[in-house]
Amino acid sequence: MKAFAALFESLDRSNSTLSKVAALESYFRNAAPEDAIWTVALFSGRRPKRQITSTQLQLWAAEVSGLSDWMLAECYQQVGDLAETLALVLPEPHANSNEIPLNQMLSHLQGLQQADEGSKKAFVIDQWAQLPTTQRFLFNKLLTGGFRVGVSEKLVAKALARVYQKDEAAVLYALMGKWQPAALSLEALLASDAASDASKPYPFFLAYPLEQPLAELGATEAWQAEWKWDGIRAQLIKRADAVYLWSRGEELLNEQFPDLCAALQDLPNGTVLDGELLCVENRQILSFNALQQRLGRKKPSKKMQQSMPVALMAYDLLEFAGQDLRSLPLRQRRQQLKELLAENTSSALLLSESLVFEDWQQLGLFRDQGRAQLAEGLMLKRLDAPYEQGRKKGSWWKWKVNPLSIDAVLLYAQKGHGRRANLFTDYTFALWEGDQLVTFAKAYSGLTDKEIKAVDAFIKANTLEKFGPVRTVKPQLVFEIAFEGLQLSKRHKAGVAVRFPRILRWRQDKLPEQANHLHELKVLLTPGV
Amino acid sequence: MSLLVFKPEGIFCPPANVYIDPWRKVERALITHAHADHARWGQRHYVAQEHNEQVLRARLGKDISLQTVAYGESISINGVRFSWHPAGHIPGSAQIRVEHRGEIWVASGDYKVENDGLTPAFEPVPCHTFITECTFGMPIYRWQPQSVAFAAINQWWMEAAAAGQNCVLFGYSLGKAQRLLSGIDPSIGPIFVHPSIAQMNEALAAVGFQLPATLPLSSYNRKLHGTGVLVLAPPGAADGHWQKKLEPYTDATASGWVQVRGNRRRQSLDRGFVISDHADYPGLLQAISATGAEKVICTHGFTALFSRQLREMGLDAQEEHTLFMGEGGAAAQEETE
């Protein structure tokens, strides 16, 4: 754990990509390979299964530290991270503890699965007494799951590429998919591909939002435009007689969508499609709401599979007949995709059609219809570009429809977490209904640091009531809230729920009485939901 | 009637008709220490511990009416005995002991229990009622011995110097800056100080505090273009203008708040070293217990939480609203609002 803790410390204190990569590189050069693969796993979001609940941890920490439950809860609120809170309040560890390598610590933790509560508790308390502060914090992080240290998979790949003298893109690809750090050597992982692991997905290519005027993209003939579908990004693989459906977060979705996997079983082996997962009934796309209900079920019932059928709206072909097509220009990949889909008869596989437009102005008209198409906007892709990986500027752009927006009053506030613990940054907004304010949305982001400070000061000076961590604030500040759509909801007082609410701007020019009314929001209800 | 009461002007002693650290203008102000939230401008007469002579005049005006007393020395006002005792917070800081007809109160201002080697160490003063700060009155705030932080600072400076970088370290002009100067290894390289720190160094040197030699930071100073220097500056001076001349540089703060990772990262500085001139949570409990006081009044910091904790431990504890700030930070402002 010592080397891992030292790596964490140098990553944590650094703001520059350059020094982060350097720290990773020096770690990978010196670390034991069986530890290094765990570090790769943890930094790429592959965390060990949780064996102990956070309630158990809090109970044991209260017992060991002698703190009251309320004080421990206040400390957690102040720090914003349970693992760190516990590391800070537990008694000072003994000096000269034995070094436990990272991989051994993790196999200990996995071993707790069969253990009873008493031995789990004994193990945890023993580690707390031994580990120095940073290691104790990391140990708690391993126990509680979430492991965000400001290091992207890309930086890890960059460092590994240097150490093992490989191509960065090849390393990124090798790190994709499901693999078990306990059962694999780092070298085997770096050499893995579709041949060694048929389920292995390709890294997704992600688009940046379009910032420049369309005219700067040059001639329209060089570009393909299609709808930006409002579903979830997915990669479908058919290799060695099996189908694998991956989300962008590298979750295998086969269990959630058995109907789709069965329907696409007949695709030829050695086929990989990039597309959007959507609920589609009789070739009509259903709203995101339907898809969300399906996503919520780990194993959907037959009835649900029938009432909310899903399809893959394919927009790219990454592999065909076992050949990696990613370096070919989009024009050729599309041609092959169309040929493949021409033979397809399943209603579960659709082609994301390219839009025909004469000039950029006409494309703007398409975008204006986006919401009616249940699309988030448009995608623009260079026809001569290869399929790249990660988020890159240049050959793919997303051009979203303008968000809907409404002016609302700040009513409740709560402190943020992590970087924003201590500042009131989580806001609940309300609209007028008669002379009452009715809450309809929570939003966290959209203000500058300076504005956050000003709003924070306002909240502290204008608190009407406190309910635990939540404060009721004097209804005075007005914000323009942007959102992507709305639907009826029983969960919110307002009876509607908005999607992706965020703060567009602080309307310092508006008085609370000038905020919008609930009926003005309901007018915008998405038709057909 | 209580010996000390909390009035809109400040902490008032009715039988003596004097105030301790008042935040409004009064006739006579007894001062615990020279920080701006305790020693405010515009009082008719000041009484303070003798090490504050130069510092108070530099901050509040050359011509203020100031009476000074030594640690342990007592003065009597209308039959009330007042004496000043080391608080260990910053040079010249004191707890003010108030005795009247056998009843003893102590107003401790700000304090820390660790001996920093520069400021006379905190001295427990037995009393019936203890008025305490609780800037860091939560168990998450627990300091390592200062040698740990100084070793980290020295290492940071040495590594930066070896990599051809300068160092900028932020700390308050009065107290923190001198503590840093007395703990950092001056053999690593030249140390520059911001003018406000130079002024306080001078005022403290005049009353006998020994500090290592420093160079004045000036926007015309070409020496700053060299590498491996350490610059000490107050947090408020970070305007980016003079820092530009130091590039490439790495910056850091020395504060108790950076004990919490989120606070440290919010500073958007490269490093945060945990060094505070306030008592940590165990330090507060230790100091309170050493006074033997039955009654404790919490004035600034996490007053609600800390007084509840003290009540659970069987003390008669309460919170009083004051305008003291503790170690400037979001959390301190939060709790003193």
XYZ file of C-alpha atoms in Angstrom, chain B:
337
model
C -24.646 39.668 37.656
C -21.926 37.914 35.638
C -18.370 39.167 35.813
C -18.220 39.333 32.025
C -21.272 39.883 29.815
C -21.693 39.892 26.056
C -22.909 43.273 24.861
C -23.293 44.711 21.344
C -19.985 46.551 21.894
C -18.052 43.481 22.984
C -17.225 41.465 26.101
C -17.991 43.804 29.012
C -16.891 43.746 32.642
C -19.589 45.726 34.557
C -17.761 46.311 37.861
C -14.657 47.607 36.076
C -16.505 49.301 33.201
C -14.030 47.999 30.626
C -14.319 45.817 27.513
C -12.210 42.909 26.293
C -11.482 42.926 22.519
C -14.500 45.173 21.749
C -15.736 45.443 18.164
C -17.358 48.827 18.655
C -15.720 52.021 19.945
C -15.434 52.142 23.740
C -13.573 54.102 26.398
C -11.184 51.381 27.518
C -10.273 48.203 25.637
C -8.278 45.316 27.108
C -6.676 43.485 24.204
C -5.838 39.763 24.034
C -3.772 40.042 20.842
C -3.130 42.277 17.864
C -5.130 40.506 15.120
C -7.628 42.853 13.503
C -10.764 41.088 14.757
C -9.565 41.457 18.374
C -7.660 44.752 18.356
C -9.900 47.151 16.456
C -9.162 50.657 15.415
C -10.591 53.702 17.219
C -10.665 52.786 20.935
C -9.978 55.653 23.376
C -7.510 53.659 25.519
C -5.874 50.280 24.947
C -4.301 47.926 27.452
C -2.226 45.026 26.077
C 0.657 42.708 26.818
C 4.004 44.464 26.327
C 5.144 42.590 23.208
C 2.321 44.324 21.344
C 3.749 47.792 21.817
C 5.195 48.193 18.305
C 2.748 45.937 16.495
C -0.337 47.756 17.755
C 1.131 51.160 16.973
C 2.067 49.974 13.472
C -1.435 48.662 12.880
C -3.669 51.133 14.735
C -1.637 54.363 14.692
C 1.519 55.681 16.301
C -0.369 57.905 18.706
C -2.861 55.501 20.238
C -3.199 55.638 23.996
C -1.625 52.325 24.980
C -0.752 50.923 28.381
C 1.285 47.680 28.379
C 1.711 45.000 30.997
C 4.049 42.020 31.321
C 2.795 38.429 31.376
C 1.641 37.643 34.886
C 1.569 41.281 35.958
C -1.802 42.451 37.216
C -3.599 45.754 37.188
C -6.595 46.700 39.249
C -9.572 48.621 37.917
C -12.399 49.473 40.374
C -11.368 46.514 42.517
C -11.275 44.057 39.620
C -7.907 42.414 39.035
C -6.839 41.853 35.422
C -3.749 39.933 34.345
C -2.351 38.728 31.000
C -1.143 35.130 30.516
C 0.487 33.456 27.501
C -2.027 32.097 24.961
C 0.570 30.622 22.580
C -1.389 31.948 19.579
C 1.001 34.567 18.141
C 3.782 36.701 19.638
C 2.239 38.889 22.322
C -1.020 36.948 22.525
C -2.575 36.570 25.937
C -5.503 35.187 27.859
C -6.969 37.836 30.115
C -7.703 36.664 33.626
C -10.394 38.607 35.474
C -10.817 38.275 39.245
C -13.432 39.929 41.398
C -14.501 38.947 44.922
C -13.088 35.455 44.556
C -14.693 34.758 41.186
C -12.332 34.113 38.294
C -13.054 34.322 34.577
C -10.599 33.867 31.722
C -11.145 35.342 28.273
C -8.700 33.410 26.138
C -8.971 35.245 22.813
C -7.331 32.858 20.332
C -4.926 30.176 21.495
C -3.003 27.046 20.639
C -1.518 24.532 23.022
C 1.507 23.401 21.006
C 4.711 25.286 21.886
C 5.852 26.764 18.566
C 9.241 27.805 19.900
C 8.677 31.466 19.083
C 5.674 32.546 21.123
C 5.688 31.928 24.894
C 3.756 28.689 25.332
C 0.080 28.504 26.346
C -0.311 28.495 30.101
C -3.435 26.957 31.676
C -5.045 29.445 34.045
C -7.411 27.926 36.626
C -10.789 29.676 36.592
C -14.510 29.261 37.206
C -15.596 30.375 33.761
C -13.520 29.955 30.622
C -14.314 31.871 27.434
C -12.934 29.853 24.541
C -12.630 29.975 20.807
C -13.428 26.797 18.862
C -12.262 27.645 15.339
C -11.303 24.004 14.853
C -13.767 22.502 17.300
C -14.452 19.354 15.294
C -12.623 16.023 15.696
C -11.518 16.045 12.050
C -9.080 18.805 12.966
C -6.116 17.218 14.711
C -2.606 18.549 14.157
C 0.614 16.616 13.786
C 3.578 18.143 15.690
C 4.781 21.201 13.779
C 8.077 19.449 12.981
C 6.136 17.242 10.532
C 4.775 20.206 8.601
C 8.116 22.019 8.605
C 9.880 18.945 7.277
C 7.320 18.852 4.451
C 7.773 22.570 3.725
C 11.552 22.269 3.684
C 11.311 19.301 1.349
C 8.901 21.136 -0.940
C 11.271 24.082 -1.140
C 14.358 21.915 -1.720
C 12.664 19.904 -4.463
C 11.358 23.041 -6.149
C 14.778 24.690 -5.969
C 16.386 21.582 -7.433
C 13.844 21.672 -10.277
C 14.590 25.338 -10.963
C 11.401 26.681 -9.423
C 10.651 29.403 -6.887
C 8.283 28.912 -3.963
C 5.449 31.164 -2.814
C 4.049 30.414 0.623
C 0.961 32.202 1.926
C 0.409 32.953 5.609
C -0.878 35.866 7.672
C 1.456 38.822 8.147
C 1.249 38.743 11.907
C 1.910 35.449 13.633
C 1.826 32.810 10.910
C 4.584 34.476 8.891
C 6.956 34.715 11.853
C 6.184 31.169 12.934
C 6.990 29.954 9.415
C 10.195 31.981 9.392
C 11.297 30.511 12.676
C 10.555 26.938 11.578
C 11.744 26.831 7.963
C 15.366 25.945 7.258
C 16.955 29.246 6.091
C 20.015 27.467 4.706
C 18.023 26.232 1.698
C 18.044 29.619 -0.008
C 17.131 33.285 0.177
C 13.775 34.169 1.781
C 11.834 37.185 0.540
C 8.936 38.675 2.457
C 6.006 40.854 1.406
C 6.148 44.437 2.825
C 3.307 43.804 5.300
C 5.284 40.889 6.752
C 8.507 42.925 6.812
C 6.669 45.574 8.839
C 5.486 43.019 11.430
C 8.946 41.396 11.590
C 10.428 44.765 12.418
C 7.822 45.501 15.066
C 8.471 42.146 16.738
C 12.270 42.356 16.432
C 12.071 45.671 18.293
C 10.612 43.904 21.344
C 13.149 41.075 21.206
C 11.816 38.342 18.893
C 14.668 36.821 16.896
C 13.882 35.967 13.302
C 16.123 34.848 10.422
C 17.263 37.438 7.908
C 14.896 38.100 5.023
C 14.955 40.214 1.878
C 12.227 42.671 0.984
C 9.919 41.695 -1.867
C 9.745 44.551 -4.306
C 8.328 44.700 -7.775
C 11.618 46.178 -8.978
C 13.726 43.544 -7.337
C 15.590 41.771 -10.111
C 16.869 39.090 -7.775
C 13.425 37.509 -7.914
C 14.217 36.328 -11.399
C 16.646 33.893 -9.862
C 15.445 30.450 -8.916
C 15.081 28.577 -5.688
C 13.911 31.529 -3.583
C 11.093 31.342 -1.067
C 8.605 34.183 -0.902
C 6.331 34.653 2.104
C 3.196 36.684 1.506
C -0.189 37.176 3.161
C -3.104 35.411 1.388
C -4.706 38.749 0.517
C -1.656 39.804 -1.483
C -2.143 37.133 -4.138
C -2.947 39.405 -7.070
C -0.847 37.586 -9.651
C 1.163 40.699 -10.467
C 4.331 40.142 -8.448
C 3.964 36.375 -8.739
C 4.518 36.673 -12.481
C 8.102 37.744 -11.869
C 8.685 34.529 -9.984
C 7.759 32.142 -12.777
C 8.273 29.264 -12.817
C 7.006 28.899 -9.270
C 4.987 26.592 -7.069
C 2.599 27.953 -4.439
C 1.270 26.743 -1.134
C -0.680 27.800 1.900
C -0.107 27.063 5.578
C -3.426 26.706 7.370
C -5.405 24.358 9.582
C -8.239 24.227 7.068
C -6.179 22.285 4.526
C -6.380 19.275 6.828
C -9.492 18.480 4.753
C -8.750 17.516 1.157
C -11.711 19.430 -0.301
C -10.580 22.660 1.392
C -7.046 22.114 0.150
C -8.175 21.589 -3.424
C -10.502 24.570 -3.346
C -7.513 26.818 -2.675
C -6.257 25.951 -6.155
C -2.695 26.168 -4.915
C -0.152 23.438 -5.500
C 0.294 22.500 -1.868
C -1.327 22.920 1.525
C 0.604 22.504 4.763
C -1.330 21.918 7.954
C -0.048 24.551 10.361
C -2.444 26.497 12.518
C -2.061 29.012 15.313
C -5.341 27.767 16.756
C -5.786 24.754 18.984
C -6.952 21.573 17.283
C -9.907 19.648 18.708
C -7.912 17.623 21.246
C -6.020 20.817 22.125
C -9.254 22.672 22.894
C -10.480 19.851 25.132
C -7.114 19.642 26.881
C -6.988 23.412 27.491
C -10.548 23.520 28.822
C -9.993 20.642 31.147
C -6.736 22.165 32.455
C -8.557 25.325 33.585
C -10.849 23.289 35.818
C -13.692 25.586 34.726
C -17.253 24.426 35.330
C -18.681 26.900 32.891
C -17.446 27.352 29.325
C -18.550 29.971 26.816
C -17.778 29.303 23.141
C -17.389 32.457 21.124
C -16.228 31.681 17.590
C -15.740 28.686 15.328
C -17.983 25.624 15.435
C -19.729 27.025 18.511
C -22.979 25.032 18.260
C -21.303 21.655 17.756
C -18.484 22.217 20.179
C -20.667 23.484 23.032
C -23.017 20.517 22.526
C -20.000 18.227 22.771
C -18.896 19.934 26.000
C -22.392 19.581 27.471
C -22.332 15.874 26.671
C -19.079 15.739 28.613
C -20.841 17.211 31.626
C -19.770 20.847 31.420
C -22.059 23.843 31.599
C -21.300 25.106 28.096
C -23.026 27.724 25.993
C -22.371 29.747 22.865
C -22.261 33.508 22.560
C -22.332 35.519 19.385
C -19.227 37.617 18.748
C -17.547 39.171 15.730
C -14.328 37.179 16.169
C -13.327 35.331 13.027
C -10.815 32.628 13.905
C -8.599 31.459 11.075
C -10.197 33.052 7.995
C -12.019 30.472 5.923
C -15.403 29.518 4.594
C -16.112 27.248 7.512
C -15.211 29.875 10.087
C -17.502 32.400 8.474
C -20.162 29.759 8.235
C -20.223 29.176 11.955
C -19.899 32.780 13.057
C -22.632 34.092 10.772
